Amino acid sequence: MLEFVKWKRGQLFAVSHPAGQTKGLCRLTHIGMMADMEDIGWLDKNALDIRADWIPAGGRAFLEKNIAEGTATLVNTSYCTLAEWKARMEREIPRKKRVHLLALGDVGSTVLTVLKLLGGDCISALGIYDVNETVCQRWECELNQAAYPWEYDALPPVEILREENLFACDVFVFCASKGIPPVGSGVQDVRMAQYEANKGIISHFAKKAAESHFQGLFAVVSDPVDPLCRAALQAAGGILLPEQIQGYGLGVMNARAAYYAKKDARFASFLTEGRAYGPHGADLVIANSIAQYDDALSRELTQLAVEANLRTRELGFKPYVAPAISSAAISLLLTLRGKWHYSSNFLGGIYMGCKNRSTPFGLETETLPLPEPLFARIQQAAENLEAIQ
């Protein structure tokens, strides 16, 4: 029996799946999403078309009508009742968001600077916290002296936080990191080398978010993004919803693929037809095109994107500028504006990177008819992410 309730913008359609295995809420864009628990198949329209055949006729026309109108939301009543979901959906959301950043190292300070310069339309204030108080004082001073003449409130102010106020915000940005291998260390997978140290740090702050009953977005920028998202969810002990946590690492991998596609005409299709999937790391999946997918060409472009950070290290520099800008700052701004971007979101127990956007009807992930060889690569990436503990 189809269970639903109307709210002021559309309809909430209910399923009941085990908490922790699916999102609490998301935009319903295909009838096949009602047929079974979410998994990697939600990225593939071909798979969802098959599942759609399982939906009984009763209520099907009403469901399809709301999906076509773009006003349908899927909610999991294992987290909240339909009435509670309705109340959540109807609460007032500020037009401009308060954003708090943890840690102001190379990445954090770069993210902060870009958000300050470009976030005036969607950010009300930027709160900063670092264990080194002098660093906070430096950036409060520097960035609050960055202003347009005669328009002194055009850019969001930067404010120093106390640790207990970190989660009094709409968006919390985790940029803390420990144990980054130095340039010249010979470490090939720099991202995974940081996992254990950063897992402990993010777990500490995820517990604090849970204790604060944080209702906003917990944005993970530190490496390795995707496993750290999952660690944060586990540490939050069921208090944070899976969709409250998003990982910001895939944006730069897409940008790196575009960089090489501009340099080599063989990859030119990526610039108009390509996609990026998976984690910010070795299991990245770049597709040269969805409609004209070439597996060999796509794997070659994937490898170039994966190893781009090593090329910067070979020059003697830490490759943090492009990730801080493309993966974090730009993608966060697009998230706040409700625009399509790349980030990692909860999908059937793991965090998987794909094209998505935030909407008034919930998180929407792009669903495309994926070629079988491409979908096989995405499935393999998902299995490898699942194996990381």
Coordinates of C-alpha atoms in Angstrom, one line a residue:
M1 CA 0.0 0.0 0.0
L2 CA 1.4 3.4 -1.0
E3 CA 1.9 5.6 2.1
F4 CA 2.2 9.3 1.6
V5 CA 1.5 12.7 3.1
K6 CA 1.2 16.2 1.5
W7 CA 3.3 19.1 2.6
K8 CA 3.3 22.6 1.4
R9 CA 5.5 22.0 -1.7
G10 CA 4.7 18.4 -2.7
Q11 CA 4.2 14.9 -1.5
L12 CA 6.3 12.7 0.9
F13 CA 6.3 9.0 -0.1
A14 CA 7.2 6.5 2.6
V15 CA 9.4 3.4 2.7
S16 CA 10.6 1.5 5.7
H17 CA 14.1 0.2 5.4
P18 CA 16.7 -0.5 8.1
A19 CA 18.2 2.7 9.5
G20 CA 21.9 3.1 8.6
Q21 CA 21.5 1.3 5.3
T22 CA 19.6 4.0 3.4
K23 CA 19.3 7.8 3.5
G24 CA 16.5 9.2 5.6
L25 CA 15.3 11.5 2.8
C26 CA 16.0 12.2 -0.8
R27 CA 14.3 13.5 -3.9
L28 CA 12.3 10.8 -5.7
T29 CA 13.1 11.0 -9.4
H30 CA 12.4 7.5 -10.6
I31 CA 9.6 5.1 -9.7
G32 CA 12.1 2.3 -9.5
M33 CA 13.5 3.9 -6.3
M34 CA 10.3 2.8 -4.5
A35 CA 10.9 -0.9 -5.4
D36 CA 13.9 -1.8 -3.3
M37 CA 16.5 -0.5 -0.9
E38 CA 19.0 2.1 -2.3
D39 CA 22.2 0.8 -3.8
I40 CA 24.7 1.6 -6.5
G41 CA 21.9 0.8 -9.1
W42 CA 20.3 4.1 -8.3
L43 CA 22.9 5.7 -10.5
D44 CA 21.8 3.6 -13.5
K45 CA 18.5 4.3 -15.2
N46 CA 18.6 0.9 -16.9
A47 CA 18.6 -0.8 -13.5
L48 CA 15.8 1.4 -12.1
D49 CA 13.7 0.8 -15.2
I50 CA 13.8 -2.9 -14.4
R51 CA 12.9 -2.4 -10.8
A52 CA 10.0 -0.1 -11.8
D53 CA 8.2 -3.2 -13.1
W54 CA 7.9 -4.5 -9.5
I55 CA 5.7 -1.5 -8.5
P56 CA 2.0 -2.6 -8.2
A57 CA -0.5 -0.7 -10.4
G58 CA -2.4 0.7 -7.4
G59 CA -1.2 4.3 -6.9
R60 CA 1.3 4.1 -9.7
A61 CA -0.2 6.9 -11.8
F62 CA -0.3 9.2 -8.8
L63 CA 3.3 8.4 -8.0
E64 CA 4.5 8.9 -11.6
K65 CA 2.6 12.3 -11.7
N66 CA 4.4 13.7 -8.7
I67 CA 7.8 12.4 -10.0
A68 CA 7.1 14.1 -13.4
E69 CA 6.2 17.3 -11.6
G70 CA 9.4 17.2 -9.6
T71 CA 7.6 17.5 -6.3
A72 CA 8.1 14.0 -4.9
T73 CA 10.3 13.2 -1.9
L74 CA 11.2 9.7 -0.6
V75 CA 11.4 9.3 3.2
N76 CA 12.4 6.4 5.3
T77 CA 10.1 6.0 8.3
S78 CA 12.7 4.0 10.2
Y79 CA 14.2 7.4 11.1
C80 CA 11.1 9.5 11.6
T81 CA 7.3 9.1 11.2
L82 CA 5.7 10.7 8.2
A83 CA 4.3 13.5 10.4
E84 CA 7.8 14.2 11.8
W85 CA 9.3 14.2 8.2
K86 CA 6.6 16.7 7.2
A87 CA 7.5 19.0 10.1
R88 CA 11.2 18.8 9.1
M89 CA 10.4 19.7 5.5
E90 CA 8.3 22.7 6.5
R91 CA 10.7 24.4 8.8
E92 CA 12.2 27.6 7.7
I93 CA 15.6 27.5 6.0
P94 CA 17.7 30.7 5.9
R95 CA 18.5 32.0 2.5
K96 CA 22.1 32.6 3.5
K97 CA 23.9 30.0 5.6
R98 CA 26.3 30.3 8.5
V99 CA 29.4 28.2 7.6
H100 CA 32.0 27.1 10.2
L101 CA 35.5 25.7 9.3
L102 CA 37.6 23.5 11.4
A103 CA 41.4 23.8 10.9
L104 CA 43.2 26.5 8.9
G105 CA 46.2 24.7 7.3
D106 CA 47.0 25.0 3.7
V107 CA 43.7 23.5 2.6
G108 CA 41.5 25.1 5.2
S109 CA 42.9 28.6 4.7
T110 CA 42.5 28.3 0.9
V111 CA 38.9 27.1 1.2
L112 CA 38.2 30.0 3.7
T113 CA 39.6 32.6 1.3
V114 CA 37.6 31.4 -1.7
L115 CA 34.4 31.2 0.4
K116 CA 35.0 34.7 1.6
L117 CA 35.5 36.1 -1.9
L118 CA 32.8 34.2 -3.7
G119 CA 30.2 33.4 -1.1
G120 CA 28.5 36.7 -0.5
D121 CA 25.2 35.6 -2.1
C122 CA 24.8 32.4 0.0
I123 CA 26.9 32.8 3.2
S124 CA 26.0 35.0 6.1
A125 CA 29.1 34.5 8.1
L126 CA 32.3 32.3 8.2
G127 CA 33.3 31.0 11.6
I128 CA 36.8 29.6 12.1
Y129 CA 38.5 27.4 14.6
D130 CA 42.0 26.0 14.9
V131 CA 44.0 24.6 17.8
N132 CA 46.5 27.4 17.0
E133 CA 44.7 30.5 18.2
T134 CA 47.3 32.8 16.5
V135 CA 46.3 31.3 13.1
C136 CA 42.7 32.2 13.7
Q137 CA 43.7 35.7 14.7
R138 CA 45.7 36.0 11.5
W139 CA 42.9 35.0 9.2
E140 CA 40.3 37.0 11.0
C141 CA 42.5 40.1 10.6
E142 CA 43.5 39.4 7.0
L143 CA 40.2 38.4 5.5
N144 CA 38.1 41.1 7.3
Q145 CA 40.5 43.6 5.7
A146 CA 39.5 42.2 2.3
A147 CA 36.6 44.3 1.1
Y148 CA 35.1 46.2 -1.8
P149 CA 35.4 49.9 -1.5
W150 CA 32.1 51.5 -0.2
E151 CA 30.4 48.0 -0.1
Y152 CA 31.9 46.9 3.2
D153 CA 29.2 44.3 3.9
A154 CA 29.3 42.7 0.5
L155 CA 31.5 39.8 1.6
P156 CA 30.7 37.6 4.6
P157 CA 32.5 38.4 7.9
V158 CA 35.0 36.0 9.4
E159 CA 34.6 35.3 13.1
I160 CA 36.8 33.4 15.5
L161 CA 34.9 30.5 17.3
R162 CA 35.3 28.7 20.6
E163 CA 35.3 24.9 20.2
E164 CA 31.9 24.6 21.9
N165 CA 30.3 26.8 19.2
L166 CA 31.5 24.8 16.2
F167 CA 28.1 23.3 15.5
A168 CA 26.0 26.4 15.9
C169 CA 25.9 26.7 12.2
D170 CA 24.2 25.5 9.0
V171 CA 27.4 24.0 7.4
F172 CA 30.4 22.5 9.3
V173 CA 33.5 22.1 7.1
F174 CA 36.0 19.5 8.3
C175 CA 39.5 20.4 7.0
A176 CA 41.6 18.9 9.8
S177 CA 44.4 16.6 8.8
K178 CA 47.3 14.8 10.4
G179 CA 50.2 12.8 9.0
I180 CA 50.4 14.1 5.4
P181 CA 53.4 12.5 3.8
P182 CA 56.0 15.1 3.0
V183 CA 57.0 15.9 -0.6
G184 CA 59.7 13.4 -1.7
S185 CA 58.5 10.7 0.7
G186 CA 57.8 8.3 -2.2
V187 CA 54.3 7.5 -0.8
Q188 CA 52.1 6.6 -3.8
D189 CA 48.6 6.7 -2.3
V190 CA 49.0 9.8 -0.2
R191 CA 45.3 10.0 0.6
M192 CA 45.0 6.5 2.2
A193 CA 48.2 7.1 4.1
Q194 CA 46.3 9.7 6.2
Y195 CA 43.3 7.5 6.9
E196 CA 43.9 6.2 10.4
A197 CA 45.1 9.5 11.8
N198 CA 42.3 11.5 10.3
K199 CA 39.7 8.8 11.2
G200 CA 40.4 9.5 14.9
I201 CA 40.0 13.2 14.5
I202 CA 36.8 13.1 12.5
S203 CA 35.2 10.6 14.8
H204 CA 35.9 13.0 17.7
F205 CA 34.1 15.8 16.0
A206 CA 31.3 13.7 14.6
K207 CA 30.5 12.7 18.2
K208 CA 30.4 16.3 19.2
A209 CA 28.1 17.0 16.3
A210 CA 25.8 14.3 17.5
E211 CA 25.9 15.6 21.1
S212 CA 24.9 19.0 19.8
H213 CA 22.0 17.4 17.8
F214 CA 23.5 19.2 14.7
Q215 CA 20.9 19.6 12.0
G216 CA 23.1 21.0 9.2
L217 CA 25.5 19.7 6.6
F218 CA 28.7 18.0 7.9
A219 CA 31.1 18.6 4.9
V220 CA 34.2 16.4 4.8
V221 CA 37.2 17.9 2.9
S222 CA 40.1 16.0 4.4
D223 CA 41.5 12.9 2.8
P224 CA 40.5 10.2 2.2
V225 CA 37.1 11.8 1.8
D226 CA 34.8 8.9 1.2
P227 CA 36.0 6.5 4.0
L228 CA 36.1 9.5 6.4
C229 CA 32.4 10.2 5.7
R230 CA 31.5 6.7 6.6
A231 CA 33.7 6.9 9.8
A232 CA 31.9 10.2 10.7
L233 CA 28.5 8.5 10.3
Q234 CA 29.5 5.5 12.4
A235 CA 30.9 7.8 15.2
A236 CA 27.7 9.9 15.2
G237 CA 25.9 6.8 16.5
G238 CA 22.7 7.2 14.5
I239 CA 22.1 10.8 15.5
L240 CA 23.2 12.3 12.2
L241 CA 21.2 11.3 9.2
P242 CA 23.4 9.7 6.4
E243 CA 22.6 12.5 4.0
Q244 CA 23.8 15.2 6.5
I245 CA 27.3 14.0 5.7
Q246 CA 28.8 14.8 2.3
G247 CA 32.4 14.4 1.0
Y248 CA 34.1 17.0 -1.1
G249 CA 36.9 15.3 -3.1
L250 CA 35.5 14.4 -6.5
G251 CA 35.4 18.0 -7.9
V252 CA 39.1 18.2 -8.4
M253 CA 39.2 14.8 -10.1
N254 CA 36.6 16.0 -12.6
A255 CA 38.6 19.2 -13.1
R256 CA 41.9 17.2 -13.6
A257 CA 40.2 15.1 -16.2
A258 CA 39.0 18.3 -17.9
Y259 CA 42.5 19.7 -17.7
Y260 CA 43.9 16.7 -19.7
A261 CA 40.9 16.6 -22.0
K262 CA 41.8 20.2 -23.1
K263 CA 45.4 19.1 -23.8
D264 CA 44.6 16.0 -25.8
A265 CA 41.9 15.9 -28.5
R266 CA 41.4 12.2 -28.0
F267 CA 39.7 13.0 -24.7
A268 CA 37.7 16.1 -26.0
S269 CA 34.3 14.3 -25.6
F270 CA 34.8 14.4 -21.8
L271 CA 34.3 18.2 -21.8
T272 CA 30.7 17.9 -23.0
E273 CA 29.7 14.3 -22.4
G274 CA 31.9 13.0 -19.6
R275 CA 31.2 12.1 -16.0
A276 CA 33.1 11.3 -12.9
Y277 CA 32.1 8.7 -10.3
G278 CA 33.6 7.1 -7.2
P279 CA 36.1 8.2 -4.6
H280 CA 38.8 10.8 -4.6
G281 CA 41.6 8.3 -5.1
A282 CA 42.7 5.1 -6.8
D283 CA 39.2 3.8 -7.5
L284 CA 38.1 6.9 -9.4
V285 CA 35.9 6.3 -12.4
I286 CA 36.1 8.8 -15.3
A287 CA 33.9 8.2 -18.3
N288 CA 34.9 9.9 -21.5
S289 CA 31.2 9.9 -22.5
I290 CA 28.0 8.3 -21.4
A291 CA 26.4 7.9 -24.9
Q292 CA 29.7 7.0 -26.7
Y293 CA 31.6 5.3 -23.9
D294 CA 35.1 4.1 -24.7
D295 CA 36.4 1.9 -21.9
A296 CA 40.1 2.1 -22.9
L297 CA 40.1 5.8 -23.4
S298 CA 38.2 6.4 -20.2
R299 CA 40.6 4.3 -18.2
E300 CA 43.6 6.2 -19.6
L301 CA 42.0 9.6 -18.7
T302 CA 41.2 8.2 -15.3
Q303 CA 44.8 7.3 -14.7
L304 CA 45.9 10.8 -15.7
A305 CA 43.5 12.3 -13.2
V306 CA 44.4 10.0 -10.4
E307 CA 48.2 10.7 -10.8
A308 CA 47.9 14.4 -11.3
N309 CA 48.8 15.1 -7.7
L310 CA 52.0 13.2 -8.1
R311 CA 53.0 15.4 -11.0
T312 CA 52.7 18.4 -8.7
R313 CA 54.7 16.6 -6.0
E314 CA 57.4 15.9 -8.6
L315 CA 57.8 19.7 -9.0
G316 CA 58.5 19.9 -5.3
F317 CA 55.1 21.3 -4.1
K318 CA 52.2 19.9 -2.1
P319 CA 49.1 19.6 -4.5
Y320 CA 46.5 21.3 -2.3
V321 CA 45.4 24.4 -4.2
A322 CA 43.3 22.7 -6.9
P323 CA 41.6 20.3 -4.4
A324 CA 40.8 23.2 -2.0
I325 CA 39.3 25.2 -4.8
S326 CA 37.6 22.6 -7.1
S327 CA 36.6 19.9 -4.6
A328 CA 35.9 22.0 -1.6
A329 CA 35.2 25.7 -2.1
I330 CA 33.5 25.7 -5.5
S331 CA 31.5 22.5 -4.8
L332 CA 30.4 23.8 -1.4
L333 CA 29.2 27.0 -3.0
L334 CA 27.3 25.1 -5.6
T335 CA 25.8 22.9 -2.8
L336 CA 24.6 26.0 -1.0
R337 CA 23.1 27.4 -4.2
G338 CA 21.3 24.2 -5.0
K339 CA 23.3 23.7 -8.2
W340 CA 24.6 20.5 -9.8
H341 CA 28.1 19.6 -8.5
Y342 CA 30.3 16.6 -7.6
S343 CA 30.4 15.3 -4.1
S344 CA 30.2 12.0 -2.2
N345 CA 26.8 11.0 -0.7
F346 CA 25.5 8.1 1.1
L347 CA 24.4 5.3 -1.2
G348 CA 23.5 1.9 0.2
G349 CA 26.0 1.9 3.1
I350 CA 28.9 3.7 1.5
Y351 CA 29.7 7.2 0.4
M352 CA 30.0 7.4 -3.4
G353 CA 30.9 10.4 -5.5
C354 CA 28.6 11.4 -8.3
K355 CA 26.9 14.4 -9.8
N356 CA 24.2 15.7 -7.4
R357 CA 22.4 18.7 -6.1
S358 CA 20.5 19.9 -3.0
T359 CA 16.8 20.7 -3.6
P360 CA 13.8 21.7 -1.5
F361 CA 12.6 18.1 -2.0
G362 CA 15.8 16.5 -0.8
L363 CA 19.2 15.4 -2.2
E364 CA 19.0 14.5 -5.9
T365 CA 21.6 12.3 -7.5
E366 CA 21.9 12.1 -11.3
T367 CA 20.5 8.9 -12.8
L368 CA 21.7 8.1 -16.4
P369 CA 21.4 5.0 -18.6
L370 CA 24.9 3.7 -18.0
P371 CA 26.8 1.4 -20.4
E372 CA 27.5 -2.0 -18.8
P373 CA 31.3 -1.7 -18.8
L374 CA 31.1 1.7 -17.1
F375 CA 28.6 0.4 -14.5
A376 CA 30.9 -2.5 -13.8
R377 CA 33.7 -0.1 -13.0
I378 CA 31.4 1.8 -10.6
Q379 CA 30.4 -1.4 -8.9
Q380 CA 34.0 -2.4 -8.4
A381 CA 34.8 1.0 -6.8
A382 CA 31.8 0.6 -4.5
E383 CA 33.0 -2.9 -3.4
N384 CA 36.4 -1.5 -2.6
L385 CA 34.9 1.3 -0.6
E386 CA 32.8 -1.2 1.3
A387 CA 35.9 -3.2 2.2
I388 CA 37.6 -0.2 3.9
Q389 CA 37.1 -0.4 7.7

